[in-house]
Amino acid sequence: MPSPTALTVWSLEGIPEIEAGADLVEIIAQAADGSLADGDILVVTSKIVSKAEDRFVVADDREDAITGETVRVVASRTSPTGATTRIVQNRLGMVSAAAGVDASNTPEGTVLLLPVDPDASARAMAAGLRARLDVEVGVIVSDTLGRAWREGQTDHAIGAGGVQVFEDLRGGTDAEGRPLVVTMPCVADELAAAADLVKGKAARRPVAVVRGRADLVGSLDLAGARSIVRPLERDMFRLGADEAYAQGYADGRSAGRDADAEAYVSGP
Amino acid sequence: MPSPTALTVWSLEGIPEIEAGADLVEIIAQAADGSLADGDILVVTSKIVSKAEDRFVVADDREDAITGETVRVVASRTSPTGATTRIVQNRLGMVSAAAGVDASNTPEGTVLLLPVDPDASARAMAAGLRARLDVEVGVIVSDTLGRAWREGQTDHAIGAGGVQVFEDLRGGTDAEGRPLVVTMPCVADELAAAADLVKGKAARRPVAVVRGRADLVGSLDLAGARSIVRPLERDMFRLGADEAYAQGYADGRSAGRDADAEAYVSGP
């Protein structure tokens, strides 16, 4: 007995394999076939945005591609089998494995970089769909990311257009009237996660529709998913534990030598 | 035009304020009012499980309560306003702020600890609802958690009974036939996130139903949410950057002094 406030999430059928230069607004509008309504939120897998934007790179350059997308190495680890995982911050500010460079579901011999500017892509799709279909929809561009401390991956928002990324309750109060001081649900990430439940990783269902949170849909000027990235100065996990330890060790060793040398010079 | 494979998510109305000793199976069954079907997944906010399990502690002991729930301090930081955030690993293995000790939406003067064993609570609720209503449901116990690298919070699974926590695609292949080597979606966290979109933090809607992923519902012997916790030896972020640096610095300083002393003894 779903209530009128229920959320409904479904994937669009009939999205073809996306080629470079594809018009995603046209393709999504066709697949939606008149089903979209004001307040719907489309969650579009970043992979098809990258493909439409021709972000293919030949696979021989995979490691170079990762390096090219990397602003800062956060952590890296080599597994017992010899495979190295690099957790890096990319030019979008996102922290993820392999800078989002994707080698699955791409033509043999190629890898795919993330969209150049996923917020801009999301805004352009929202604007295009609003204009073409005369419905006020929001668009999220999603990517599958691993997490610190938890196994497995979940989908997250890496781009947003015309949809609030946070539900700001910081000014609100709880049911007892006390201020909800630090609660700021990242609804964009929750929408991406909900959408992943109907997408299926191996199948070609790259676009989902979420209906039931029209309150989050609004101006195309709303802050994008870039605003989800925690600034470095507030990030307690800006560096992996091994990497931070190694930096500290090197600095401490220099300081220890200096201190000892000083002690020797000045005498006991 | 939601397809037959759509996901529907709604919150149960009429859940009363939960008191210590409350029978959650009875309360959820009443609120569901015959609406549950085989394959439905209930997402129950940990707060009401804690309340039913009488996990209240008087508020004077909040810091003690956090310390008592803490197995290991992962990171801590004092903000410019003087408030200290402690990111800790609790006895359940979860990494979170304040060990999940919750001071909002509790009676004045009290704080609430997490359930003793959220997986056991979820299994007991699933078993109870299955027996009482003769429907094969799964149960997730959810909690709101901050994340590394990203602002805001999303709901996660901290307990699971009768529902798969991972969708294991590691043995599968992508649409091009290449193995999906590392993809293991944490569907339990995605279900918790989806449910949060219909719950509302400030309102009293602590139980949501997710319909449309009956494939994830199964035996009560399925692994619980404890299996989502990444083992320490695989965790690149087991310690905050500042904390790891400080450890390294201290060790490096000792080593530097020793090395210098040795160099002095052995001569140039």
Coordinates of C-alpha atoms in Angstrom, one line a residue:
Chain A
M1 CA 0.0 0.0 0.0
P2 CA 2.5 2.6 -1.1
S3 CA 1.4 6.0 0.2
P4 CA 1.1 9.1 -2.0
T5 CA 4.5 10.2 -0.7
A6 CA 6.1 7.1 -2.1
L7 CA 9.3 7.2 -4.1
T8 CA 9.2 5.3 -7.4
V9 CA 12.4 4.4 -9.2
W10 CA 12.6 2.8 -12.6
S11 CA 15.1 2.5 -15.5
L12 CA 14.4 3.6 -19.0
E13 CA 14.3 0.8 -21.5
G14 CA 15.7 1.0 -25.0
I15 CA 18.7 3.2 -24.5
P16 CA 21.0 2.2 -27.4
E17 CA 24.8 1.8 -27.1
I18 CA 26.0 5.4 -26.9
E19 CA 28.5 6.6 -29.5
A20 CA 30.7 9.7 -29.4
G21 CA 28.7 12.7 -30.3
A22 CA 25.3 11.1 -29.3
D23 CA 22.6 13.6 -28.3
L24 CA 21.7 12.3 -24.8
V25 CA 18.8 14.7 -24.5
E26 CA 17.2 13.3 -27.6
I27 CA 18.0 9.7 -26.6
I28 CA 16.6 10.1 -23.1
A29 CA 13.5 11.9 -24.4
Q30 CA 12.8 9.1 -26.8
A31 CA 13.3 6.4 -24.3
A32 CA 11.1 8.2 -21.7
D33 CA 8.4 8.2 -24.3
G34 CA 6.2 10.9 -22.6
S35 CA 6.6 9.4 -19.2
L36 CA 8.5 12.2 -17.5
A37 CA 6.7 14.7 -15.2
D38 CA 7.6 17.8 -13.3
G39 CA 9.8 17.0 -10.4
D40 CA 11.2 13.8 -11.8
I41 CA 15.0 13.3 -11.3
L42 CA 17.0 11.5 -13.9
V43 CA 20.0 9.6 -12.8
V44 CA 22.4 9.2 -15.7
T45 CA 25.4 6.9 -15.4
S46 CA 28.6 8.9 -16.1
K47 CA 29.8 6.3 -18.5
I48 CA 27.3 7.2 -21.2
V49 CA 28.0 10.9 -20.6
S50 CA 31.7 10.2 -21.1
K51 CA 30.9 8.2 -24.3
A52 CA 28.7 10.9 -25.7
E53 CA 31.5 13.4 -24.9
D54 CA 34.1 11.1 -26.7
R55 CA 36.2 10.7 -23.6
F56 CA 37.8 7.5 -25.0
V57 CA 41.5 7.0 -24.7
V58 CA 43.4 4.0 -26.2
A59 CA 43.9 1.4 -23.6
D60 CA 47.7 1.2 -23.9
D61 CA 47.6 4.6 -22.1
R62 CA 45.5 3.4 -19.1
E63 CA 48.2 4.2 -16.5
D64 CA 49.1 7.4 -18.3
A65 CA 45.3 8.2 -18.4
I66 CA 45.0 7.7 -14.7
T67 CA 48.1 9.9 -14.1
G68 CA 46.7 12.5 -16.3
E69 CA 43.5 12.6 -14.4
T70 CA 45.2 12.7 -11.0
V71 CA 45.8 15.9 -9.1
R72 CA 47.1 14.1 -5.9
V73 CA 47.8 10.6 -4.9
V74 CA 45.9 9.9 -1.6
A75 CA 46.9 6.3 -1.0
S76 CA 48.2 3.3 -2.9
R77 CA 48.5 -0.3 -2.1
T78 CA 49.9 -3.3 -3.8
S79 CA 47.9 -6.5 -3.2
P80 CA 49.6 -9.9 -2.7
T81 CA 48.9 -10.7 -6.3
G82 CA 50.9 -7.6 -7.4
A83 CA 48.0 -5.4 -8.5
T84 CA 48.4 -1.8 -7.4
T85 CA 45.3 0.2 -6.3
R86 CA 45.8 4.0 -6.5
I87 CA 43.3 6.1 -4.6
V88 CA 43.6 9.5 -6.0
Q89 CA 42.0 12.9 -6.0
N90 CA 41.1 13.8 -9.6
R91 CA 40.8 17.2 -11.3
L92 CA 37.1 17.3 -10.2
G93 CA 38.1 17.0 -6.5
M94 CA 36.7 13.5 -6.2
V95 CA 38.6 10.8 -4.3
S96 CA 38.3 7.5 -6.0
A97 CA 40.3 4.5 -7.3
A98 CA 42.0 4.9 -10.6
A99 CA 40.7 8.5 -11.0
G100 CA 37.5 7.2 -12.4
V101 CA 39.3 5.8 -15.5
D102 CA 37.0 3.0 -16.6
A103 CA 38.0 -0.1 -18.6
S104 CA 34.8 -2.1 -18.4
N105 CA 32.0 -1.9 -20.9
T106 CA 34.1 0.0 -23.4
P107 CA 35.2 -1.1 -26.8
E108 CA 38.2 -3.5 -26.8
G109 CA 41.4 -1.5 -26.6
T110 CA 40.0 1.7 -25.1
V111 CA 39.3 3.1 -21.6
L112 CA 37.0 5.9 -20.7
L113 CA 37.7 9.1 -18.7
L114 CA 35.1 10.8 -16.6
P115 CA 33.1 13.7 -18.3
V116 CA 35.1 16.9 -18.4
D117 CA 32.6 18.7 -16.2
P118 CA 29.8 16.5 -14.9
D119 CA 27.9 19.4 -13.3
A120 CA 27.9 21.2 -16.6
S121 CA 26.8 18.0 -18.4
A122 CA 24.0 17.5 -15.9
R123 CA 22.9 21.1 -16.2
A124 CA 22.9 20.9 -20.0
M125 CA 20.8 17.7 -19.9
A126 CA 18.3 19.2 -17.5
A127 CA 18.1 22.4 -19.6
G128 CA 17.7 20.4 -22.8
L129 CA 15.0 18.0 -21.4
R130 CA 13.1 20.9 -19.8
A131 CA 13.1 22.8 -23.1
R132 CA 12.3 19.8 -25.3
L133 CA 9.6 18.1 -23.1
D134 CA 8.3 21.1 -21.1
V135 CA 8.7 19.3 -17.8
E136 CA 10.9 20.6 -14.9
V137 CA 13.2 17.7 -14.3
G138 CA 16.5 17.5 -12.4
V139 CA 19.5 15.5 -13.6
I140 CA 22.2 13.7 -11.6
V141 CA 25.3 12.2 -13.2
S142 CA 26.3 9.1 -11.2
D143 CA 29.5 7.1 -10.7
T144 CA 30.3 3.9 -8.8
L145 CA 32.7 4.6 -6.0
G146 CA 34.4 2.6 -3.3
R147 CA 34.4 4.0 0.3
A148 CA 36.8 4.3 3.2
W149 CA 36.2 1.7 5.9
R150 CA 33.4 -0.2 4.1
E151 CA 33.7 -3.0 1.5
G152 CA 32.0 -2.8 -1.8
Q153 CA 30.8 0.2 -3.9
T154 CA 27.8 2.4 -4.1
D155 CA 26.7 4.9 -6.7
H156 CA 27.4 8.5 -5.9
A157 CA 26.5 11.9 -7.5
I158 CA 29.4 13.4 -9.5
G159 CA 27.2 15.9 -11.4
A160 CA 23.9 17.6 -10.6
G161 CA 21.8 20.0 -12.6
G162 CA 18.5 21.5 -11.3
V163 CA 18.5 19.4 -8.2
Q164 CA 19.6 20.1 -4.6
V165 CA 22.5 18.0 -3.6
F166 CA 22.0 18.5 0.1
E167 CA 18.8 18.6 2.1
D168 CA 19.9 21.3 4.6
L169 CA 18.4 20.5 8.0
R170 CA 21.0 22.5 9.9
G171 CA 18.6 25.2 10.6
G172 CA 15.8 22.8 11.6
T173 CA 14.9 21.2 14.8
D174 CA 14.2 17.6 15.7
A175 CA 10.9 16.3 17.0
E176 CA 11.8 17.4 20.5
G177 CA 12.6 20.9 19.2
R178 CA 16.3 20.8 19.6
P179 CA 18.5 22.1 16.8
L180 CA 19.7 19.5 14.2
V181 CA 23.1 21.0 14.2
V182 CA 25.2 18.9 12.0
T183 CA 22.7 16.9 9.9
M184 CA 23.0 17.6 6.2
P185 CA 21.8 14.6 4.2
C186 CA 23.5 14.3 0.9
V187 CA 20.4 13.5 -1.0
A188 CA 22.2 13.6 -4.4
D189 CA 24.3 10.6 -3.3
E190 CA 21.2 8.9 -1.9
L191 CA 19.3 9.4 -5.2
A192 CA 22.3 7.9 -7.1
A193 CA 22.3 4.9 -4.7
A194 CA 18.5 4.4 -5.1
A195 CA 18.9 4.6 -8.9
D196 CA 21.7 1.9 -8.9
L197 CA 19.2 -0.6 -7.4
V198 CA 17.2 -0.6 -10.7
K199 CA 20.1 -0.2 -13.1
G200 CA 22.1 -3.4 -13.0
K201 CA 25.8 -3.1 -13.6
A202 CA 26.2 -5.6 -16.4
A203 CA 23.0 -4.7 -18.3
R204 CA 22.5 -1.6 -20.5
R205 CA 20.2 0.4 -18.3
P206 CA 22.2 3.5 -17.8
V207 CA 19.3 5.9 -17.0
A208 CA 16.9 5.8 -14.1
V209 CA 14.1 8.0 -13.1
V210 CA 13.3 8.9 -9.5
R211 CA 9.8 10.2 -8.9
G212 CA 8.6 11.5 -5.5
R213 CA 11.1 14.1 -4.4
A214 CA 10.0 17.0 -6.6
D215 CA 10.8 19.2 -3.6
L216 CA 14.5 18.8 -4.5
V217 CA 14.1 19.9 -8.1
G218 CA 14.6 23.6 -8.8
S219 CA 16.7 26.2 -10.6
L220 CA 19.5 25.2 -12.9
D221 CA 21.7 27.6 -10.8
L222 CA 21.6 25.3 -7.8
A223 CA 25.0 24.2 -6.6
G224 CA 26.4 21.2 -8.4
A225 CA 27.9 18.0 -7.1
R226 CA 31.3 19.7 -6.9
S227 CA 30.0 21.1 -3.6
I228 CA 29.9 17.6 -2.2
V229 CA 33.7 17.4 -2.3
R230 CA 35.1 18.1 1.2
P231 CA 37.7 20.8 1.1
L232 CA 41.2 19.5 1.8
E233 CA 41.6 21.6 5.0
R234 CA 38.5 19.9 6.5
D235 CA 39.4 16.4 5.3
M236 CA 40.8 14.2 8.1
F237 CA 41.5 11.5 5.5
R238 CA 43.3 13.6 2.9
L239 CA 46.1 11.1 2.9
G240 CA 46.2 7.3 3.5
A241 CA 47.5 6.1 6.8
D242 CA 50.7 4.6 5.4
E243 CA 51.4 7.6 3.3
A244 CA 50.9 10.0 6.2
Y245 CA 53.0 7.8 8.5
A246 CA 55.8 7.7 5.9
Q247 CA 55.8 11.5 5.7
G248 CA 55.8 11.9 9.4
Y249 CA 58.6 9.3 9.7
A250 CA 60.8 11.2 7.2
D251 CA 60.2 14.5 8.9
G252 CA 60.7 13.1 12.4
R253 CA 63.9 11.4 11.4
S254 CA 65.4 14.7 10.1
A255 CA 64.2 16.4 13.2
G256 CA 65.6 13.7 15.4
R257 CA 69.0 13.9 13.7
D258 CA 69.0 17.7 14.1
A259 CA 68.0 17.5 17.7
D260 CA 70.6 14.9 18.5
A261 CA 73.3 16.9 16.7
E262 CA 72.3 20.0 18.6
A263 CA 72.4 18.0 21.9
Y264 CA 75.9 16.9 21.0
V265 CA 77.1 20.4 20.2
S266 CA 75.6 22.0 23.3
G267 CA 76.7 19.1 25.5
P268 CA 74.7 17.2 28.1
Chain B
M1 CA 5.4 5.0 -16.8
P2 CA 7.1 3.0 -14.1
S3 CA 8.0 -0.4 -15.5
P4 CA 7.1 -3.7 -13.8
T5 CA 10.7 -3.8 -12.5
A6 CA 10.4 -0.4 -10.7
L7 CA 11.4 0.0 -7.2
T8 CA 8.9 1.5 -4.8
V9 CA 9.9 3.0 -1.5
W10 CA 7.5 4.3 1.1
S11 CA 7.4 5.0 4.8
L12 CA 5.0 3.4 7.2
E13 CA 2.6 5.9 8.8
G14 CA 1.5 5.7 12.4
I15 CA 4.6 4.4 14.2
P16 CA 4.3 5.7 17.7
E17 CA 7.1 7.1 19.9
I18 CA 9.1 3.9 20.8
E19 CA 9.6 3.2 24.5
A20 CA 12.0 0.8 26.1
G21 CA 10.7 -2.8 25.7
A22 CA 8.5 -2.0 22.8
D23 CA 7.7 -4.9 20.5
L24 CA 8.9 -3.7 17.1
V25 CA 7.5 -6.7 15.2
E26 CA 4.1 -6.0 16.6
I27 CA 4.3 -2.2 15.9
I28 CA 5.6 -2.6 12.4
A29 CA 3.0 -5.3 11.6
Q30 CA 0.2 -3.0 12.8
A31 CA 1.6 0.0 10.9
A32 CA 2.0 -2.0 7.7
D33 CA -1.6 -3.0 8.0
G34 CA -1.5 -6.0 5.6
S35 CA 0.5 -4.1 3.0
L36 CA 3.7 -6.2 3.1
A37 CA 4.4 -8.8 0.4
D38 CA 7.0 -11.5 -0.2
G39 CA 10.3 -9.9 -1.1
D40 CA 9.7 -6.6 0.6
I41 CA 12.6 -5.1 2.5
L42 CA 12.0 -3.1 5.6
V43 CA 14.6 -0.4 6.5
V44 CA 14.3 0.4 10.2
T45 CA 16.2 3.4 11.6
S46 CA 18.6 2.1 14.3
K47 CA 17.3 4.8 16.7
I48 CA 14.0 3.0 17.3
V49 CA 15.8 -0.3 17.7
S50 CA 18.0 1.2 20.3
K51 CA 15.0 2.7 22.1
A52 CA 13.1 -0.6 22.1
E53 CA 16.3 -2.2 23.4
D54 CA 16.6 0.4 26.2
R55 CA 20.0 1.7 25.1
F56 CA 19.4 5.0 26.9
V57 CA 22.2 6.5 28.9
V58 CA 21.9 9.7 31.0
A59 CA 23.3 12.6 29.1
D60 CA 25.9 13.7 31.7
D61 CA 27.7 10.6 30.6
R62 CA 27.8 11.4 26.8
E63 CA 31.6 11.6 26.6
D64 CA 31.9 8.5 28.8
A65 CA 29.3 6.8 26.6
I66 CA 31.3 7.6 23.5
T67 CA 34.5 6.3 25.1
G68 CA 32.7 3.2 26.2
E69 CA 31.5 2.4 22.7
T70 CA 35.0 3.2 21.2
V71 CA 37.4 0.4 20.4
R72 CA 39.9 2.6 18.6
V73 CA 40.2 6.4 17.9
V74 CA 40.7 6.8 14.1
A75 CA 40.9 10.6 14.0
S76 CA 39.9 13.6 15.9
R77 CA 39.8 17.3 15.2
T78 CA 38.9 20.4 17.1
S79 CA 37.0 23.0 15.1
P80 CA 37.7 26.8 15.4
T81 CA 34.7 26.9 17.7
G82 CA 36.3 24.4 20.1
A83 CA 34.0 21.5 19.3
T84 CA 35.9 18.2 19.0
T85 CA 34.9 15.6 16.5
R86 CA 36.1 12.1 17.3
I87 CA 36.0 9.6 14.4
V88 CA 36.2 6.2 16.1
Q89 CA 35.8 2.6 15.4
N90 CA 33.1 1.1 17.6
R91 CA 32.7 -2.4 19.0
L92 CA 30.6 -3.2 15.9
G93 CA 33.6 -2.4 13.7
M94 CA 31.8 0.6 12.2
V95 CA 33.8 3.8 11.7
S96 CA 31.7 6.9 12.6
A97 CA 31.6 10.1 14.5
A98 CA 30.9 9.8 18.2
A99 CA 30.6 6.0 18.0
G100 CA 27.0 6.4 17.0
V101 CA 26.1 7.9 20.3
D102 CA 23.0 10.0 19.5
A103 CA 21.7 13.0 21.4
S104 CA 18.9 14.1 19.0
N105 CA 15.3 13.0 19.2
T106 CA 15.9 11.4 22.6
P107 CA 14.2 12.5 25.8
E108 CA 15.8 15.5 27.5
G109 CA 18.8 14.5 29.5
T110 CA 19.5 11.2 27.8
V111 CA 21.6 9.9 24.9
L112 CA 21.2 6.7 23.0
L113 CA 23.7 4.0 22.2
L114 CA 23.5 1.9 19.0
P115 CA 21.8 -1.5 19.3
V116 CA 23.9 -4.2 21.0
D117 CA 24.0 -6.3 17.9
P118 CA 22.1 -4.7 14.9
D119 CA 22.5 -7.9 12.8
A120 CA 20.8 -9.9 15.5
S121 CA 18.1 -7.2 15.9
A122 CA 17.5 -7.3 12.1
R123 CA 17.3 -11.1 12.0
A124 CA 15.0 -11.2 14.9
M125 CA 12.6 -8.6 13.3
A126 CA 12.7 -10.5 10.0
A127 CA 12.0 -13.8 11.7
G128 CA 9.2 -12.2 13.7
L129 CA 7.5 -10.5 10.8
R130 CA 7.9 -13.7 8.6
A131 CA 6.2 -15.8 11.4
R132 CA 3.5 -13.2 12.2
L133 CA 2.5 -12.1 8.7
D134 CA 3.5 -15.2 6.6
V135 CA 5.5 -13.0 4.2
E136 CA 9.2 -13.4 3.4
V137 CA 10.6 -10.0 4.2
G138 CA 14.1 -8.8 4.8
V139 CA 15.1 -6.2 7.4
I140 CA 17.9 -3.7 7.3
V141 CA 18.8 -1.6 10.4
S142 CA 20.1 1.8 9.2
D143 CA 22.2 4.6 10.6
T144 CA 23.2 8.0 9.3
L145 CA 26.9 8.2 8.8
G146 CA 29.4 10.8 7.6
R147 CA 31.9 9.8 4.9
A148 CA 35.5 10.4 4.2
W149 CA 36.2 13.0 1.4
R150 CA 32.5 14.0 1.0
E151 CA 30.4 16.5 2.8
G152 CA 27.1 15.6 4.4
Q153 CA 25.7 12.2 5.5
T154 CA 23.9 9.3 4.0
D155 CA 22.1 6.4 5.5
H156 CA 24.0 3.1 5.7
A157 CA 23.1 -0.5 6.7
I158 CA 24.5 -1.4 10.1
G159 CA 22.3 -4.5 10.5
A160 CA 20.8 -6.9 8.0
G161 CA 18.5 -10.0 8.4
G162 CA 17.3 -12.1 5.5
V163 CA 18.7 -9.8 2.9
Q164 CA 21.9 -9.9 0.8
V165 CA 24.2 -7.0 1.7
F166 CA 26.3 -7.3 -1.5
E167 CA 25.2 -8.0 -5.0
D168 CA 28.2 -10.1 -6.0
L169 CA 29.0 -9.5 -9.6
R170 CA 32.7 -10.5 -9.2
G171 CA 32.1 -13.7 -11.1
G172 CA 30.1 -12.0 -13.8
T173 CA 31.0 -10.3 -17.1
D174 CA 30.2 -6.9 -18.5
A175 CA 28.2 -6.4 -21.7
E176 CA 31.4 -6.9 -23.7
G177 CA 32.0 -10.3 -22.0
R178 CA 35.0 -9.1 -19.9
P179 CA 35.1 -10.1 -16.2
L180 CA 33.7 -7.6 -13.7
V181 CA 36.6 -8.2 -11.5
V182 CA 36.1 -5.8 -8.6
T183 CA 32.5 -4.8 -8.7
M184 CA 30.6 -5.7 -5.6
P185 CA 27.7 -3.2 -5.1
C186 CA 26.8 -2.8 -1.5
V187 CA 23.1 -3.0 -2.0
A188 CA 22.4 -2.9 1.7
D189 CA 23.8 0.6 1.9
E190 CA 22.0 1.6 -1.3
L191 CA 18.7 0.3 0.2
A192 CA 19.3 2.3 3.4
A193 CA 20.1 5.4 1.3
A194 CA 16.9 4.9 -0.8
A195 CA 14.8 4.5 2.3
D196 CA 16.2 7.8 3.8
L197 CA 14.7 9.7 0.9
V198 CA 11.2 8.9 2.2
K199 CA 11.9 9.0 6.0
G200 CA 12.7 12.6 6.7
K201 CA 15.1 13.2 9.6
A202 CA 13.0 15.4 11.7
A203 CA 9.7 13.6 11.3
R204 CA 8.7 10.4 13.0
R205 CA 8.9 8.1 10.0
P206 CA 11.5 5.6 11.1
V207 CA 10.4 2.6 9.0
A208 CA 10.4 2.4 5.2
V209 CA 9.5 -0.4 2.9
V210 CA 11.4 -1.1 -0.3
R211 CA 9.6 -3.2 -2.9
G212 CA 11.1 -4.4 -6.1
R213 CA 14.3 -6.2 -5.1
A214 CA 12.9 -9.5 -4.0
D215 CA 15.9 -11.2 -5.5
L216 CA 17.9 -9.9 -2.6
V217 CA 15.7 -11.4 0.1
G218 CA 16.5 -14.9 1.3
S219 CA 17.6 -17.0 4.3
L220 CA 18.0 -15.6 7.7
D221 CA 21.4 -17.1 7.6
L222 CA 22.7 -14.7 5.0
A223 CA 25.8 -12.6 6.1
G224 CA 24.9 -9.5 8.1
A225 CA 26.0 -5.9 7.8
R226 CA 29.0 -6.8 9.9
S227 CA 30.5 -8.2 6.7
I228 CA 30.5 -4.7 5.2
V229 CA 33.1 -3.5 7.7
R230 CA 36.5 -3.6 5.9
P231 CA 39.1 -5.5 7.9
L232 CA 41.8 -3.3 9.4
E233 CA 44.5 -4.9 7.4
R234 CA 42.8 -4.0 4.1
D235 CA 41.9 -0.5 5.3
M236 CA 44.1 2.3 3.8
F237 CA 42.3 4.8 6.0
R238 CA 42.5 3.0 9.3
L239 CA 44.0 6.2 10.8
G240 CA 43.4 9.9 10.1
A241 CA 46.2 11.7 8.2
D242 CA 47.2 13.8 11.2
E243 CA 47.3 10.8 13.6
A244 CA 49.3 8.7 11.2
Y245 CA 51.7 11.5 10.5
A246 CA 52.2 12.1 14.3
Q247 CA 52.9 8.4 14.8
G248 CA 55.4 8.4 12.0
Y249 CA 57.0 11.5 13.2
A250 CA 57.5 10.1 16.7
D251 CA 59.0 6.8 15.4
G252 CA 61.1 8.7 12.9
R253 CA 62.5 11.0 15.5
S254 CA 63.6 8.1 17.7
A255 CA 65.1 6.3 14.7
G256 CA 66.8 9.5 13.7
R257 CA 68.4 10.0 17.1
D258 CA 69.5 6.3 17.1
A259 CA 71.0 6.6 13.6
D260 CA 72.8 9.7 14.5
A261 CA 74.1 8.3 17.7
E262 CA 75.3 5.2 15.8
A263 CA 77.0 7.4 13.2
Y264 CA 78.8 9.2 16.0
V265 CA 79.9 6.0 17.7
S266 CA 81.1 4.4 14.5
G267 CA 82.7 7.6 13.4
P268 CA 82.5 9.3 10.0

